[in-house]
mmCIF file of N, CA and C in Angstrom:
data_model
loop_
_atom_site.group_PDB
_atom_site.id
_atom_site.type_symbol
_atom_site.label_atom_id
_atom_site.label_comp_id
_atom_site.label_asym_id
_atom_site.label_seq_id
_atom_site.Cartn_x
_atom_site.Cartn_y
_atom_site.Cartn_z
ATOM 1 N N VAL T 1 78.992 118.134 82.346
ATOM 2 C CA VAL T 1 79.467 117.789 83.564
ATOM 3 C C VAL T 1 79.121 118.524 84.326
ATOM 4 N N LYS T 2 79.009 118.597 85.511
ATOM 5 C CA LYS T 2 78.499 119.852 86.631
ATOM 6 C C LYS T 2 79.383 119.339 87.630
ATOM 7 N N PHE T 3 80.937 119.673 87.772
ATOM 8 C CA PHE T 3 82.025 119.390 88.371
ATOM 9 C C PHE T 3 83.263 119.785 87.486
ATOM 10 N N PRO T 4 84.837 119.707 88.287
ATOM 11 C CA PRO T 4 85.423 120.825 87.538
ATOM 12 C C PRO T 4 86.177 119.559 86.660
ATOM 13 N N MET T 5 86.840 120.696 85.452
ATOM 14 C CA MET T 5 86.859 119.884 84.217
ATOM 15 C C MET T 5 89.069 120.258 84.300
ATOM 16 N N PHE T 6 89.661 119.503 84.048
ATOM 17 C CA PHE T 6 91.090 119.963 84.563
ATOM 18 C C PHE T 6 91.917 119.205 82.218
ATOM 19 N N ALA T 7 92.782 119.748 83.074
ATOM 20 C CA ALA T 7 93.653 119.556 81.865
ATOM 21 C C ALA T 7 93.997 117.799 81.613
ATOM 22 N N LYS T 8 93.796 117.484 80.569
ATOM 23 C CA LYS T 8 94.365 116.241 79.927
ATOM 24 C C LYS T 8 96.047 115.779 81.131
ATOM 25 N N SER T 9 96.113 114.759 81.218
ATOM 26 C CA SER T 9 97.564 114.761 82.378
ATOM 27 C C SER T 9 97.945 113.640 81.666
ATOM 28 N N THR T 10 99.764 113.532 81.352
ATOM 29 C CA THR T 10 100.369 112.146 80.653
ATOM 30 C C THR T 10 100.253 111.311 81.404
ATOM 31 N N VAL T 11 100.420 109.811 81.812
ATOM 32 C CA VAL T 11 100.001 109.586 83.290
ATOM 33 C C VAL T 11 101.896 108.112 83.108
ATOM 34 N N VAL T 12 101.988 107.244 81.953
ATOM 35 C CA VAL T 12 102.798 107.271 82.559
ATOM 36 C C VAL T 12 104.128 107.681 81.263
ATOM 37 N N GLY T 13 105.062 107.360 81.681
ATOM 38 C CA GLY T 13 106.130 108.049 80.329
ATOM 39 C C GLY T 13 106.839 109.035 80.667
ATOM 40 N N ALA T 14 108.281 108.809 79.714
ATOM 41 C CA ALA T 14 108.800 110.639 80.270
ATOM 42 C C ALA T 14 107.937 111.704 80.158
ATOM 43 N N GLN T 15 107.068 112.269 79.541
ATOM 44 C CA GLN T 15 106.457 113.440 80.222
ATOM 45 C C GLN T 15 105.354 113.409 81.435
ATOM 46 N N ALA T 16 105.687 111.696 81.998
ATOM 47 C CA ALA T 16 103.835 111.729 82.700
ATOM 48 C C ALA T 16 104.669 111.856 83.808
ATOM 49 N N ASN T 17 102.712 113.181 84.334
ATOM 50 C CA ASN T 17 102.132 113.978 85.733
ATOM 51 C C ASN T 17 103.594 113.724 87.050
ATOM 52 N N PRO T 18 104.042 114.575 87.643
ATOM 53 C CA PRO T 18 105.505 113.735 88.372
ATOM 54 C C PRO T 18 104.055 113.033 89.178
ATOM 55 N N LEU T 19 103.030 113.205 89.943
ATOM 56 C CA LEU T 19 102.974 112.274 91.059
ATOM 57 C C LEU T 19 102.731 111.085 90.648
ATOM 58 N N PHE T 20 101.540 110.355 89.324
ATOM 59 C CA PHE T 20 102.252 109.434 88.319
ATOM 60 C C PHE T 20 103.063 108.443 88.479
ATOM 61 N N ALA T 21 104.398 109.432 88.096
ATOM 62 C CA ALA T 21 105.736 108.990 87.406
ATOM 63 C C ALA T 21 106.288 108.263 89.237
ATOM 64 N N GLU T 22 105.457 108.907 90.458
ATOM 65 C CA GLU T 22 106.131 108.324 91.601
ATOM 66 C C GLU T 22 105.383 107.912 92.068
ATOM 67 N N LEU T 23 104.682 107.213 91.819
ATOM 68 C CA LEU T 23 103.315 106.275 91.861
ATOM 69 C C LEU T 23 103.326 105.387 91.129
ATOM 70 N N ALA T 24 104.304 105.154 90.169
ATOM 71 C CA ALA T 24 104.519 104.424 89.051
ATOM 72 C C ALA T 24 105.815 103.385 89.919
ATOM 73 N N ARG T 25 106.797 104.833 89.851
ATOM 74 C CA ARG T 25 108.457 103.787 90.636
ATOM 75 C C ARG T 25 107.848 103.636 92.016
ATOM 76 N N THR T 26 107.040 103.789 92.420
ATOM 77 C CA THR T 26 107.016 103.181 94.189
ATOM 78 C C THR T 26 106.036 101.986 94.332
ATOM 79 N N THR T 27 105.376 101.960 93.480
ATOM 80 C CA THR T 27 104.482 99.985 93.512
ATOM 81 C C THR T 27 105.386 99.061 92.077
ATOM 82 N N GLY T 28 106.434 100.395 91.229
ATOM 83 C CA GLY T 28 106.205 99.359 90.212
ATOM 84 C C GLY T 28 105.418 98.085 88.981
ATOM 85 N N SER T 29 103.604 99.770 89.380
ATOM 86 C CA SER T 29 102.640 99.196 88.345
ATOM 87 C C SER T 29 102.409 99.997 88.061
ATOM 88 N N ALA T 30 102.374 101.098 86.725
ATOM 89 C CA ALA T 30 102.643 101.890 86.044
ATOM 90 C C ALA T 30 100.651 101.702 85.637
ATOM 91 N N PRO T 31 100.290 102.971 85.207
ATOM 92 C CA PRO T 31 98.837 102.644 84.564
ATOM 93 C C PRO T 31 98.807 102.045 82.803
ATOM 94 N N ARG T 32 97.897 100.856 83.164
ATOM 95 C CA ARG T 32 97.395 100.419 82.057
ATOM 96 C C ARG T 32 96.404 100.746 80.997
ATOM 97 N N TRP T 33 95.712 101.328 81.581
ATOM 98 C CA TRP T 33 94.685 101.811 80.864
ATOM 99 C C TRP T 33 93.523 102.708 81.824
ATOM 100 N N ASN T 34 92.783 103.405 81.439
ATOM 101 C CA ASN T 34 91.746 104.030 82.300
ATOM 102 C C ASN T 34 91.698 103.285 83.594
ATOM 103 N N PHE T 35 91.614 103.853 84.957
ATOM 104 C CA PHE T 35 90.476 103.777 85.334
ATOM 105 C C PHE T 35 91.440 102.502 86.591
ATOM 106 N N HIS T 36 93.203 102.713 86.315
ATOM 107 C CA HIS T 36 93.598 102.242 87.152
ATOM 108 C C HIS T 36 93.702 102.531 89.023
ATOM 109 N N LYS T 37 93.871 102.232 89.820
ATOM 110 C CA LYS T 37 93.501 102.664 90.736
ATOM 111 C C LYS T 37 94.628 102.693 91.809
ATOM 112 N N TYR T 38 95.204 103.582 92.494
ATOM 113 C CA TYR T 38 96.480 103.016 93.081
ATOM 114 C C TYR T 38 95.730 103.787 95.035
ATOM 115 N N LEU T 39 95.527 103.470 95.718
ATOM 116 C CA LEU T 39 95.384 103.548 96.966
ATOM 117 C C LEU T 39 96.323 104.070 98.796
ATOM 118 N N ILE T 40 96.270 105.583 98.709
ATOM 119 C CA ILE T 40 96.575 106.314 99.361
ATOM 120 C C ILE T 40 96.781 105.660 101.249
ATOM 121 N N ALA T 41 97.673 105.960 101.802
ATOM 122 C CA ALA T 41 97.473 106.207 102.979
ATOM 123 C C ALA T 41 97.161 107.958 103.715
ATOM 124 N N ARG T 42 96.553 107.685 104.703
ATOM 125 C CA ARG T 42 96.110 109.227 105.094
ATOM 126 C C ARG T 42 97.375 109.703 104.915
ATOM 127 N N ASP T 43 98.625 108.867 105.491
ATOM 128 C CA ASP T 43 99.879 109.147 105.847
ATOM 129 C C ASP T 43 100.869 109.485 104.579
ATOM 130 N N GLY T 44 100.223 109.542 103.749
ATOM 131 C CA GLY T 44 100.953 109.546 102.112
ATOM 132 C C GLY T 44 101.702 108.299 101.092
ATOM 133 N N THR T 45 101.602 107.436 102.661
ATOM 134 C CA THR T 45 102.359 106.058 102.177
ATOM 135 C C THR T 45 101.169 105.232 100.604
ATOM 136 N N VAL T 46 101.913 104.637 100.006
ATOM 137 C CA VAL T 46 101.142 103.863 98.760
ATOM 138 C C VAL T 46 100.608 102.328 99.735
ATOM 139 N N VAL T 47 99.339 101.938 99.340
ATOM 140 C CA VAL T 47 99.016 100.837 100.254
ATOM 141 C C VAL T 47 98.734 99.838 99.455
ATOM 142 N N ASP T 48 97.843 99.886 97.713
ATOM 143 C CA ASP T 48 98.049 99.319 96.975
ATOM 144 C C ASP T 48 97.380 99.899 95.535
ATOM 145 N N ASN T 49 97.750 99.147 94.992
ATOM 146 C CA ASN T 49 97.285 99.191 93.142
ATOM 147 C C ASN T 49 95.873 98.297 92.084
ATOM 148 N N TYR T 50 95.383 99.065 91.764
ATOM 149 C CA TYR T 50 95.093 97.443 91.433
ATOM 150 C C TYR T 50 94.524 98.045 89.753
ATOM 151 N N SER T 51 94.596 97.481 88.375
ATOM 152 C CA SER T 51 93.968 97.341 87.113
ATOM 153 C C SER T 51 92.741 97.769 86.992
ATOM 154 N N SER T 52 93.054 97.840 85.902
ATOM 155 C CA SER T 52 91.716 98.808 85.459
ATOM 156 C C SER T 52 90.488 97.666 85.602
ATOM 157 N N LEU T 53 90.802 96.742 85.134
ATOM 158 C CA LEU T 53 89.976 95.262 85.228
ATOM 159 C C LEU T 53 89.308 95.246 86.524
ATOM 160 N N THR T 54 89.750 95.655 87.771
ATOM 161 C CA THR T 54 89.674 95.787 89.584
ATOM 162 C C THR T 54 88.688 96.450 89.736
ATOM 163 N N SER T 55 86.972 96.191 89.585
ATOM 164 C CA SER T 55 85.627 97.446 89.582
ATOM 165 C C SER T 55 86.545 98.494 91.344
ATOM 166 N N PRO T 56 86.350 99.093 91.116
ATOM 167 C CA PRO T 56 86.190 100.019 91.936
ATOM 168 C C PRO T 56 85.480 99.255 93.697
ATOM 169 N N ASP T 57 84.452 98.377 93.104
ATOM 170 C CA ASP T 57 83.733 98.541 94.377
ATOM 171 C C ASP T 57 83.433 97.100 94.968
ATOM 172 N N SER T 58 84.555 96.514 93.937
ATOM 173 C CA SER T 58 85.135 95.582 94.052
ATOM 174 C C SER T 58 85.951 94.792 95.611
ATOM 175 N N ARG T 59 85.776 93.621 96.309
ATOM 176 C CA ARG T 59 85.858 92.816 97.858
ATOM 177 C C ARG T 59 86.654 93.515 98.149
ATOM 178 N N SER T 60 87.935 93.372 97.508
ATOM 179 C CA SER T 60 89.596 93.488 97.226
ATOM 180 C C SER T 60 89.589 94.864 98.115
ATOM 181 N N VAL T 61 89.123 95.683 96.916
ATOM 182 C CA VAL T 61 89.294 97.361 96.727
ATOM 183 C C VAL T 61 88.255 97.941 98.111
ATOM 184 N N VAL T 62 87.437 97.507 98.379
ATOM 185 C CA VAL T 62 86.470 97.542 99.418
ATOM 186 C C VAL T 62 87.124 98.278 101.237
ATOM 187 N N ARG T 63 87.156 96.601 101.303
ATOM 188 C CA ARG T 63 88.021 96.016 102.195
ATOM 189 C C ARG T 63 89.423 96.610 103.180
ATOM 190 N N ALA T 64 90.318 97.028 101.429
ATOM 191 C CA ALA T 64 91.841 97.932 102.152
ATOM 192 C C ALA T 64 91.184 98.796 102.261
ATOM 193 N N ILE T 65 90.036 99.714 101.698
ATOM 194 C CA ILE T 65 89.707 101.228 101.932
ATOM 195 C C ILE T 65 89.344 101.260 103.532
ATOM 196 N N GLU T 66 88.683 100.069 104.043
ATOM 197 C CA GLU T 66 87.663 99.946 104.967
ATOM 198 C C GLU T 66 89.351 100.226 106.106
ATOM 199 N N GLN T 67 89.866 98.839 105.805
ATOM 200 C CA GLN T 67 90.641 98.547 106.644
ATOM 201 C C GLN T 67 91.910 100.184 107.290
ATOM 202 N N GLN T 68 91.658 100.946 106.460
ATOM 203 C CA GLN T 68 92.919 102.536 105.755
ATOM 204 C C GLN T 68 92.253 103.169 107.092
ATOM 205 N N LEU T 69 90.143 103.371 106.790
ATOM 206 C CA LEU T 69 89.605 104.261 106.935
ATOM 207 C C LEU T 69 89.424 104.012 108.811
ATOM 208 N N ALA T 70 89.481 103.105 108.949
ATOM 209 C CA ALA T 70 89.884 102.063 111.008
ATOM 210 C C ALA T 70 91.078 102.719 111.454
ATOM 211 N N ARG T 71 92.453 103.491 110.656
ATOM 212 C CA ARG T 71 93.360 103.493 111.544
ATOM 213 C C ARG T 71 93.494 104.887 111.817
ATOM 214 N N PRO T 72 93.964 105.127 113.219
ATOM 215 C CA PRO T 72 93.775 106.654 113.540
ATOM 216 C C PRO T 72 94.351 107.334 112.384
ATOM 217 N N VAL T 73 94.154 108.813 112.708
ATOM 218 C CA VAL T 73 94.361 109.899 111.890
ATOM 219 C C VAL T 73 96.101 109.656 112.172
ATOM 220 N N PRO T 74 97.160 110.210 111.156
ATOM 221 C CA PRO T 74 98.033 110.413 111.769
ATOM 222 C C PRO T 74 98.357 111.789 112.102
ATOM 223 N N GLY T 75 98.973 111.447 113.879
ATOM 224 C CA GLY T 75 98.894 113.253 114.986
ATOM 225 C C GLY T 75 97.625 113.932 115.894
ATOM 226 N N SER T 76 96.867 112.403 114.968
ATOM 227 C CA SER T 76 94.782 112.693 116.245
ATOM 228 C C SER T 76 95.751 111.996 117.422
ATOM 229 N N GLN T 77 94.798 112.982 118.221
ATOM 230 C CA GLN T 77 94.733 111.642 120.372
ATOM 231 C C GLN T 77 93.621 110.599 119.832
ATOM 232 N N PRO T 78 94.229 109.607 120.203
ATOM 233 C CA PRO T 78 93.122 108.825 120.512
ATOM 234 C C PRO T 78 92.370 108.922 121.629
#
């Protein structure tokens, strides 16, 4: 590979990485398998989450991302 590799990170249970523990708590949906996706707004709020079965280029994911990108950047001038 030609990109930085990091150590494995636990995403569920008592040893879960703090980011994933908070995402699971906030959404009520912990990852059940690889490629679980969380969409986070520019202000850090969780917008939605998608199961591993949802393709990253599915219409629902793309639409949600486009909606978030169309929103103004927090703290920026209109």
